[in-house]
């Protein structure tokens, strides 16, 4: 019984520190950055457009839509709501007071308004993974040059790191909750007509994007109004049919596939309800189609407790396809995120990664190798941070025993 209580206390203590580490530390002047001017300069040196004075361009260039109708500037900032559809129209949100507040904060390098993910990664010096740099590539216009759509959680998988907000299967079967009420309608698609001519890219997430019907309506509008707009789809690779093939042939589709395993054993542990062989076949189709049409093809991977040993194999898989890999950091749930592992386990992972030698002959190989180096360095940082937490816990436990 005491052992169980001790384990519970340790879990709670770790969780408290985990939350604390994601909490932004306030400065005396009430502005919150959590990072020094020198660190910002160091980060800016790694960006393509170092002449920019803005630490992030997201609210100046982008809108992001959630399944519930909430609108943000990017998918990582879920705290500072710009508006809600249909209570507010898209033009009202883009010109509204809330987005103005965020713009003013970022002009002052203030990351306190929901930007803890970029704050954390800049602080850890994993600069290539900082989400803010993603917006450097897009032009600054009167209208958004980028829109990200996550309009539904309709999905055919129940991945272990996911929850019902991103998977209708999980929401129904694991969480036993009713479906999310979807607010998006024909009026929403109609409102987009004002914005589509100015878009450089429209990004579609899920759920599983190829299962979300309203996306096909939006794609039709984009193909009709702005054929230069890139239609970026991040898919789990499980769905491929004639309807998808036909619409892809009509426009500038860029495909990114979520790949968290290249062995059936690990895939089955992560991608619940997924079909490994079917996904691998579909990835081959998407890759060949992209190569044939000179279109972007990429892989995004979530390093987790379930697949950390397979990360080098996934990178080699990408190198064989001459495809870049991007690592998405998993912050929760605790049984998936590497960050919640003990310092000893994190050190084992770091030592294992230190034995890996990746090729660097091509530009893609060098890019993937750099991604791996930054992941490895972050693992080491987490190990050192966890060691401090464990020392604090030992002190806490000792005081409790007294």
Tab-separated table of C-alpha atoms in Angstrom:
chain	number	residue	atom	x	y	z
A	1	UNK	CA	0.000	0.000	0.000
A	2	UNK	CA	2.803	2.417	0.942
A	3	UNK	CA	4.575	1.552	-2.303
A	4	UNK	CA	1.438	2.400	-4.276
A	5	UNK	CA	1.067	5.705	-2.438
A	6	UNK	CA	4.719	6.461	-3.091
A	7	UNK	CA	4.294	5.800	-6.801
A	8	UNK	CA	1.225	8.036	-6.895
A	9	UNK	CA	3.085	10.812	-5.081
A	10	UNK	CA	5.999	10.497	-7.480
A	11	UNK	CA	3.696	10.640	-10.502
A	12	UNK	CA	1.904	13.706	-9.126
A	13	UNK	CA	5.208	15.378	-8.308
A	14	UNK	CA	6.575	14.736	-11.781
A	15	UNK	CA	3.376	16.007	-13.335
A	16	UNK	CA	3.517	19.201	-11.259
A	17	UNK	CA	7.034	19.867	-12.472
A	18	UNK	CA	6.025	18.950	-16.004
A	19	UNK	CA	3.290	21.593	-15.898
A	20	UNK	CA	5.632	24.053	-14.220
A	21	UNK	CA	8.163	23.657	-17.014
A	22	UNK	CA	5.476	24.620	-19.521
A	23	UNK	CA	4.505	27.668	-17.470
A	24	UNK	CA	5.948	30.928	-18.645
A	25	UNK	CA	7.995	32.847	-16.109
A	26	UNK	CA	7.004	36.485	-15.729
A	27	UNK	CA	9.482	39.309	-15.687
A	28	UNK	CA	9.375	42.272	-13.334
A	29	UNK	CA	7.907	44.534	-16.006
A	30	UNK	CA	4.980	42.100	-16.444
A	31	UNK	CA	6.071	41.280	-19.980
A	32	UNK	CA	6.720	37.612	-20.419
A	33	UNK	CA	9.273	36.108	-22.733
A	34	UNK	CA	11.124	33.528	-20.658
A	35	UNK	CA	14.097	33.902	-23.026
A	36	UNK	CA	16.927	36.394	-23.100
A	37	UNK	CA	17.688	38.882	-25.843
A	38	UNK	CA	20.907	36.985	-26.577
A	39	UNK	CA	18.995	33.725	-27.002
A	40	UNK	CA	16.555	35.406	-29.380
A	41	UNK	CA	19.518	36.653	-31.415
A	42	UNK	CA	20.986	33.146	-31.440
A	43	UNK	CA	17.668	31.753	-32.649
A	44	UNK	CA	17.299	34.448	-35.320
A	45	UNK	CA	20.673	33.519	-36.810
A	46	UNK	CA	19.225	30.118	-37.739
A	47	UNK	CA	16.256	31.614	-39.598
A	48	UNK	CA	16.106	32.259	-43.317
A	49	UNK	CA	15.016	35.852	-42.886
A	50	UNK	CA	17.256	37.177	-40.170
A	51	UNK	CA	16.405	40.774	-41.076
A	52	UNK	CA	12.975	40.316	-39.506
A	53	UNK	CA	12.387	41.972	-36.163
A	54	UNK	CA	9.478	39.674	-35.321
A	55	UNK	CA	10.055	36.508	-33.327
A	56	UNK	CA	6.924	35.044	-34.962
A	57	UNK	CA	4.801	36.058	-37.955
A	58	UNK	CA	1.856	33.715	-37.302
A	59	UNK	CA	-0.892	36.262	-36.474
A	60	UNK	CA	0.260	38.464	-39.353
A	61	UNK	CA	0.054	35.684	-41.934
A	62	UNK	CA	-2.080	32.800	-40.723
A	63	UNK	CA	-5.385	31.545	-39.357
A	64	UNK	CA	-5.998	28.110	-37.876
A	65	UNK	CA	-9.488	26.584	-37.462
A	66	UNK	CA	-10.391	23.875	-34.910
A	67	UNK	CA	-13.197	21.270	-34.956
A	68	UNK	CA	-15.149	23.259	-32.349
A	69	UNK	CA	-15.105	26.455	-34.408
A	70	UNK	CA	-12.354	28.186	-32.444
A	71	UNK	CA	-9.863	30.198	-34.467
A	72	UNK	CA	-6.200	30.650	-33.529
A	73	UNK	CA	-3.088	31.979	-35.221
A	74	UNK	CA	-1.386	28.571	-35.262
A	75	UNK	CA	-1.973	24.976	-34.215
A	76	UNK	CA	0.439	25.176	-31.263
A	77	UNK	CA	-1.166	28.180	-29.596
A	78	UNK	CA	-4.486	26.870	-28.287
A	79	UNK	CA	-4.718	29.429	-25.467
A	80	UNK	CA	-5.201	32.779	-27.165
A	81	UNK	CA	-8.498	32.493	-29.030
A	82	UNK	CA	-8.906	34.962	-31.881
A	83	UNK	CA	-12.587	34.226	-32.346
A	84	UNK	CA	-15.200	31.525	-32.806
A	85	UNK	CA	-17.176	30.532	-35.887
A	86	UNK	CA	-20.096	31.090	-36.544
A	87	UNK	CA	-20.389	33.693	-33.766
A	88	UNK	CA	-17.824	35.715	-35.696
A	89	UNK	CA	-17.128	35.765	-39.397
A	90	UNK	CA	-13.671	35.089	-40.782
A	91	UNK	CA	-13.166	38.783	-41.773
A	92	UNK	CA	-14.200	39.885	-38.270
A	93	UNK	CA	-11.613	37.585	-36.711
A	94	UNK	CA	-8.815	38.658	-39.061
A	95	UNK	CA	-9.436	42.321	-38.265
A	96	UNK	CA	-10.424	41.833	-34.618
A	97	UNK	CA	-9.080	43.059	-31.294
A	98	UNK	CA	-7.848	39.654	-30.111
A	99	UNK	CA	-5.523	39.084	-33.050
A	100	UNK	CA	-4.339	42.677	-32.641
A	101	UNK	CA	-3.316	41.964	-29.047
A	102	UNK	CA	-1.275	38.947	-30.126
A	103	UNK	CA	0.395	40.907	-32.910
A	104	UNK	CA	1.410	43.633	-30.471
A	105	UNK	CA	2.788	41.073	-28.018
A	106	UNK	CA	4.957	39.413	-30.656
A	107	UNK	CA	6.235	42.780	-31.834
A	108	UNK	CA	7.705	43.026	-28.323
A	109	UNK	CA	9.074	39.426	-28.368
A	110	UNK	CA	6.440	38.595	-25.751
A	111	UNK	CA	5.560	34.889	-25.874
A	112	UNK	CA	3.146	34.956	-22.940
A	113	UNK	CA	-0.062	34.730	-24.955
A	114	UNK	CA	-0.138	30.970	-25.439
A	115	UNK	CA	3.219	30.510	-27.180
A	116	UNK	CA	4.741	28.132	-24.601
A	117	UNK	CA	5.707	25.486	-27.181
A	118	UNK	CA	8.007	27.822	-29.109
A	119	UNK	CA	9.190	29.334	-25.837
A	120	UNK	CA	10.202	25.878	-24.608
A	121	UNK	CA	11.970	24.858	-27.803
A	122	UNK	CA	13.847	28.135	-28.156
A	123	UNK	CA	14.880	27.767	-24.517
A	124	UNK	CA	16.117	24.244	-25.245
A	125	UNK	CA	17.882	25.475	-28.408
A	126	UNK	CA	16.098	22.971	-30.647
A	127	UNK	CA	15.807	25.771	-33.170
A	128	UNK	CA	14.969	23.731	-36.271
A	129	UNK	CA	11.818	22.430	-34.551
A	130	UNK	CA	10.504	25.834	-33.447
A	131	UNK	CA	7.044	26.202	-34.939
A	132	UNK	CA	7.387	29.977	-35.311
A	133	UNK	CA	10.012	29.621	-38.049
A	134	UNK	CA	7.417	27.831	-40.189
A	135	UNK	CA	5.719	31.178	-40.825
A	136	UNK	CA	8.896	32.893	-42.040
A	137	UNK	CA	8.408	31.398	-45.492
A	138	UNK	CA	5.043	33.008	-46.205
A	139	UNK	CA	4.515	36.488	-47.658
A	140	UNK	CA	3.068	39.309	-45.592
A	141	UNK	CA	-0.185	40.501	-47.153
A	142	UNK	CA	-3.411	42.274	-46.294
A	143	UNK	CA	-5.015	38.828	-46.065
A	144	UNK	CA	-3.616	35.586	-44.616
A	145	UNK	CA	-1.179	33.846	-46.931
A	146	UNK	CA	-1.653	30.615	-44.965
A	147	UNK	CA	-4.738	28.917	-43.563
A	148	UNK	CA	-4.704	25.705	-41.558
A	149	UNK	CA	-7.894	23.690	-41.386
A	150	UNK	CA	-8.596	21.154	-38.655
A	151	UNK	CA	-12.343	21.231	-39.137
A	152	UNK	CA	-13.236	17.748	-37.935
A	153	UNK	CA	-11.956	14.887	-35.797
A	154	UNK	CA	-13.352	12.224	-38.147
A	155	UNK	CA	-10.729	9.494	-38.137
A	156	UNK	CA	-10.478	5.739	-38.618
A	157	UNK	CA	-7.680	5.132	-36.091
A	158	UNK	CA	-7.259	5.278	-32.319
A	159	UNK	CA	-3.554	6.039	-31.928
A	160	UNK	CA	-2.109	5.712	-28.428
A	161	UNK	CA	-0.835	9.314	-28.252
A	162	UNK	CA	-4.095	10.763	-29.520
A	163	UNK	CA	-7.372	11.701	-27.847
A	164	UNK	CA	-10.975	12.283	-28.826
A	165	UNK	CA	-10.323	15.796	-29.984
A	166	UNK	CA	-8.377	14.399	-32.935
A	167	UNK	CA	-10.083	11.037	-33.407
A	168	UNK	CA	-13.795	10.323	-33.593
A	169	UNK	CA	-13.038	6.653	-32.902
A	170	UNK	CA	-11.307	7.490	-29.619
A	171	UNK	CA	-14.015	9.933	-28.617
A	172	UNK	CA	-16.691	7.284	-29.150
A	173	UNK	CA	-14.982	4.086	-28.001
A	174	UNK	CA	-12.331	5.143	-25.480
A	175	UNK	CA	-13.809	8.311	-23.992
A	176	UNK	CA	-17.486	7.342	-24.380
A	177	UNK	CA	-18.392	10.888	-25.422
A	178	UNK	CA	-20.897	12.148	-27.999
A	179	UNK	CA	-19.603	13.461	-31.343
A	180	UNK	CA	-18.189	16.980	-31.471
A	181	UNK	CA	-20.798	19.365	-32.843
A	182	UNK	CA	-19.366	20.595	-36.115
A	183	UNK	CA	-20.181	24.281	-36.798
A	184	UNK	CA	-18.801	24.486	-40.328
A	185	UNK	CA	-21.320	24.879	-43.129
A	186	UNK	CA	-21.808	26.244	-46.637
A	187	UNK	CA	-21.570	29.795	-45.285
A	188	UNK	CA	-18.069	29.070	-43.984
A	189	UNK	CA	-16.963	27.835	-47.395
A	190	UNK	CA	-18.558	30.908	-48.980
A	191	UNK	CA	-16.684	33.247	-46.606
A	192	UNK	CA	-13.420	31.634	-47.656
A	193	UNK	CA	-13.923	32.895	-51.211
A	194	UNK	CA	-12.709	36.356	-50.134
A	195	UNK	CA	-9.493	34.867	-48.727
A	196	UNK	CA	-8.616	32.096	-51.187
A	197	UNK	CA	-7.176	34.409	-53.900
A	198	UNK	CA	-4.485	35.559	-51.436
A	199	UNK	CA	-3.445	32.153	-50.101
A	200	UNK	CA	-0.031	30.683	-50.792
A	201	UNK	CA	-0.916	27.507	-48.924
A	202	UNK	CA	-3.962	25.871	-47.381
A	203	UNK	CA	-3.095	23.087	-44.953
A	204	UNK	CA	-5.557	20.331	-44.059
A	205	UNK	CA	-5.302	18.285	-40.880
A	206	UNK	CA	-7.563	15.885	-39.047
A	207	UNK	CA	-8.764	13.523	-37.933
A	208	UNK	CA	-7.969	11.964	-41.254
A	209	UNK	CA	-8.303	14.691	-43.919
A	210	UNK	CA	-9.317	12.363	-46.735
A	211	UNK	CA	-12.364	11.291	-44.677
A	212	UNK	CA	-13.619	14.851	-44.042
A	213	UNK	CA	-16.233	15.800	-46.633
A	214	UNK	CA	-16.110	19.592	-46.262
A	215	UNK	CA	-12.452	19.511	-47.292
A	216	UNK	CA	-13.462	18.366	-50.759
A	217	UNK	CA	-15.759	21.420	-51.016
A	218	UNK	CA	-12.909	23.734	-49.999
A	219	UNK	CA	-10.525	22.025	-52.420
A	220	UNK	CA	-13.005	22.635	-55.228
A	221	UNK	CA	-13.080	26.346	-54.350
A	222	UNK	CA	-9.294	26.554	-54.267
A	223	UNK	CA	-8.954	24.763	-57.596
A	224	UNK	CA	-11.554	27.110	-59.075
A	225	UNK	CA	-10.270	30.414	-57.647
A	226	UNK	CA	-6.523	30.082	-57.019
A	227	UNK	CA	-4.740	27.270	-58.827
A	228	UNK	CA	-1.382	28.557	-57.522
A	229	UNK	CA	-2.350	27.820	-53.923
A	230	UNK	CA	-0.632	24.755	-52.479
A	231	UNK	CA	-3.084	22.264	-50.979
A	232	UNK	CA	-1.148	20.563	-48.183
A	233	UNK	CA	-2.645	17.413	-46.666
A	234	UNK	CA	-1.261	15.616	-43.618
A	235	UNK	CA	-2.653	12.092	-43.729
A	236	UNK	CA	-2.190	8.937	-41.692
A	237	UNK	CA	-1.837	7.098	-44.998
A	238	UNK	CA	-4.736	4.747	-44.379
A	239	UNK	CA	-7.159	6.069	-47.003
A	240	UNK	CA	-6.676	6.011	-50.765
A	241	UNK	CA	-9.421	5.648	-53.353
A	242	UNK	CA	-10.440	6.852	-56.816
A	243	UNK	CA	-12.019	10.048	-55.461
A	244	UNK	CA	-8.747	11.025	-53.786
A	245	UNK	CA	-6.707	10.162	-56.860
A	246	UNK	CA	-8.972	12.250	-59.114
A	247	UNK	CA	-8.836	15.375	-56.974
A	248	UNK	CA	-5.066	15.070	-56.520
A	249	UNK	CA	-4.593	14.984	-60.281
A	250	UNK	CA	-6.413	18.322	-60.593
A	251	UNK	CA	-4.368	20.505	-58.294
A	252	UNK	CA	-1.168	21.306	-56.475
A	253	UNK	CA	-1.406	18.798	-53.663
A	254	UNK	CA	1.488	18.372	-51.260
A	255	UNK	CA	1.297	15.216	-49.160
A	256	UNK	CA	2.765	14.656	-45.717
A	257	UNK	CA	2.305	11.252	-44.102
A	258	UNK	CA	2.442	10.579	-40.375
A	259	UNK	CA	4.871	7.692	-39.914
A	260	UNK	CA	5.572	6.545	-36.369
A	261	UNK	CA	6.825	3.050	-37.204
A	262	UNK	CA	8.320	1.104	-40.089
A	263	UNK	CA	7.845	-2.306	-38.502
A	264	UNK	CA	4.468	-3.969	-38.144
A	265	UNK	CA	5.110	-4.805	-34.497
A	266	UNK	CA	5.614	-1.186	-33.430
A	267	UNK	CA	2.958	0.109	-35.844
A	268	UNK	CA	0.320	-2.149	-34.297
A	269	UNK	CA	1.177	-0.872	-30.814
A	270	UNK	CA	0.736	2.766	-31.842
A	271	UNK	CA	-1.738	2.905	-34.721
A	272	UNK	CA	-4.704	1.097	-33.192
A	273	UNK	CA	-7.177	-0.045	-35.884
A	274	UNK	CA	-4.579	0.650	-38.573
A	275	UNK	CA	-3.527	-1.743	-41.331
A	276	UNK	CA	0.278	-1.690	-41.609
A	277	UNK	CA	0.549	-3.262	-45.060
A	278	UNK	CA	-2.154	-1.020	-46.515
A	279	UNK	CA	-0.533	2.114	-45.102
A	280	UNK	CA	2.875	1.134	-46.488
A	281	UNK	CA	1.314	0.517	-49.914
A	282	UNK	CA	-0.443	3.890	-49.819
A	283	UNK	CA	2.757	5.668	-48.810
A	284	UNK	CA	4.456	4.182	-51.859
A	285	UNK	CA	1.629	5.505	-54.039
A	286	UNK	CA	1.729	9.015	-52.516
A	287	UNK	CA	5.510	9.123	-52.819
A	288	UNK	CA	5.504	7.962	-56.451
A	289	UNK	CA	2.692	10.387	-57.334
A	290	UNK	CA	4.577	13.281	-55.733
A	291	UNK	CA	7.783	12.414	-57.537
A	292	UNK	CA	5.952	12.066	-60.854
A	293	UNK	CA	4.261	15.450	-60.408
A	294	UNK	CA	7.288	17.220	-58.928
A	295	UNK	CA	5.266	17.840	-55.765
A	296	UNK	CA	6.318	17.998	-52.133
A	297	UNK	CA	6.244	14.783	-50.137
A	298	UNK	CA	7.250	14.599	-46.496
A	299	UNK	CA	7.124	12.490	-43.367
A	300	UNK	CA	6.254	13.632	-39.860
A	301	UNK	CA	7.109	11.435	-36.879
A	302	UNK	CA	6.258	11.543	-33.180
A	303	UNK	CA	9.171	10.190	-31.101
A	304	UNK	CA	7.612	8.456	-28.091
A	305	UNK	CA	8.206	5.835	-25.448
A	306	UNK	CA	6.641	3.316	-27.816
A	307	UNK	CA	8.933	3.919	-30.810
A	308	UNK	CA	12.183	5.598	-29.726
A	309	UNK	CA	14.264	2.573	-30.717
A	310	UNK	CA	12.831	2.713	-34.231
A	311	UNK	CA	13.574	6.395	-34.913
A	312	UNK	CA	16.884	5.653	-36.737
A	313	UNK	CA	15.081	3.100	-38.918
A	314	UNK	CA	12.395	5.663	-39.769
A	315	UNK	CA	15.094	8.160	-40.764
A	316	UNK	CA	16.777	5.558	-42.978
A	317	UNK	CA	13.369	4.802	-44.507
A	318	UNK	CA	12.995	8.504	-45.342
A	319	UNK	CA	16.528	8.699	-46.724
A	320	UNK	CA	15.778	5.798	-49.055
A	321	UNK	CA	12.844	7.803	-50.442
A	322	UNK	CA	14.932	11.003	-50.518
A	323	UNK	CA	12.294	12.489	-48.230
A	324	UNK	CA	12.680	14.923	-45.374
A	325	UNK	CA	11.514	14.051	-41.880
A	326	UNK	CA	10.064	16.364	-39.248
A	327	UNK	CA	9.761	15.414	-35.588
A	328	UNK	CA	6.668	16.460	-33.689
A	329	UNK	CA	7.341	16.637	-29.963
A	330	UNK	CA	4.760	14.711	-27.943
A	331	UNK	CA	3.976	16.581	-24.727
A	332	UNK	CA	1.157	14.325	-23.552
A	333	UNK	CA	-0.155	11.822	-22.539
A	334	UNK	CA	2.491	11.005	-19.948
A	335	UNK	CA	2.632	7.328	-20.916
A	336	UNK	CA	3.734	8.377	-24.411
A	337	UNK	CA	5.891	11.463	-24.050
A	338	UNK	CA	9.606	10.838	-23.642
A	339	UNK	CA	9.797	13.890	-21.437
A	340	UNK	CA	8.104	12.051	-18.563
A	341	UNK	CA	10.627	9.183	-18.530
A	342	UNK	CA	13.109	8.850	-15.683
A	343	UNK	CA	16.550	10.402	-16.093
A	344	UNK	CA	18.088	6.923	-16.330
A	345	UNK	CA	15.828	5.877	-19.194
A	346	UNK	CA	16.398	9.155	-21.019
A	347	UNK	CA	20.151	8.660	-20.634
A	348	UNK	CA	19.814	5.153	-22.099
A	349	UNK	CA	17.965	6.632	-25.091
A	350	UNK	CA	20.600	9.345	-25.503
A	351	UNK	CA	23.451	6.825	-25.318
A	352	UNK	CA	21.728	4.629	-27.893
A	353	UNK	CA	21.221	7.569	-30.248
A	354	UNK	CA	24.876	8.523	-29.788
A	355	UNK	CA	25.897	5.212	-31.368
A	356	UNK	CA	23.876	5.904	-34.525
A	357	UNK	CA	25.736	7.082	-37.610
A	358	UNK	CA	23.513	8.556	-40.294
A	359	UNK	CA	24.593	9.375	-43.865
A	360	UNK	CA	25.036	13.010	-44.869
A	361	UNK	CA	25.905	12.894	-48.559
A	362	UNK	CA	22.734	14.531	-49.913
A	363	UNK	CA	20.879	17.656	-48.826
A	364	UNK	CA	17.952	15.575	-47.560
A	365	UNK	CA	20.263	13.270	-45.613
A	366	UNK	CA	21.965	16.251	-43.996
A	367	UNK	CA	18.602	17.768	-43.106
A	368	UNK	CA	17.393	14.507	-41.564
A	369	UNK	CA	20.659	14.065	-39.709
A	370	UNK	CA	20.330	17.550	-38.224
A	371	UNK	CA	16.788	16.777	-37.105
A	372	UNK	CA	18.107	13.665	-35.366
A	373	UNK	CA	20.963	15.561	-33.692
A	374	UNK	CA	18.534	18.106	-32.259
A	375	UNK	CA	16.248	15.329	-31.039
A	376	UNK	CA	19.209	13.605	-29.387
A	377	UNK	CA	20.319	16.835	-27.709
A	378	UNK	CA	16.807	17.462	-26.461
A	379	UNK	CA	16.715	13.977	-24.942
A	380	UNK	CA	19.914	14.819	-23.045
A	381	UNK	CA	18.425	18.088	-21.794
A	382	UNK	CA	15.305	16.288	-20.616
A	383	UNK	CA	17.470	13.729	-18.821
A	384	UNK	CA	19.322	16.461	-16.955
A	385	UNK	CA	16.074	18.253	-16.107
A	386	UNK	CA	14.518	15.028	-14.878
A	387	UNK	CA	17.547	14.313	-12.703
A	388	UNK	CA	16.974	17.623	-10.920
A	389	UNK	CA	13.297	16.790	-10.434
A	390	UNK	CA	14.164	13.390	-9.013
A	391	UNK	CA	16.602	14.958	-6.561
A	392	UNK	CA	13.888	17.367	-5.469
A	393	UNK	CA	11.448	14.492	-5.121
A	394	UNK	CA	13.902	12.556	-2.939
A	395	UNK	CA	14.141	15.570	-0.669
A	396	UNK	CA	10.359	15.903	-0.666
A	397	UNK	CA	9.882	12.191	0.110
A	398	UNK	CA	12.471	12.325	2.888
A	399	UNK	CA	10.705	15.241	4.551
A	400	UNK	CA	7.410	13.357	4.301
A	401	UNK	CA	8.904	10.266	5.966
A	402	UNK	CA	10.228	12.397	8.811
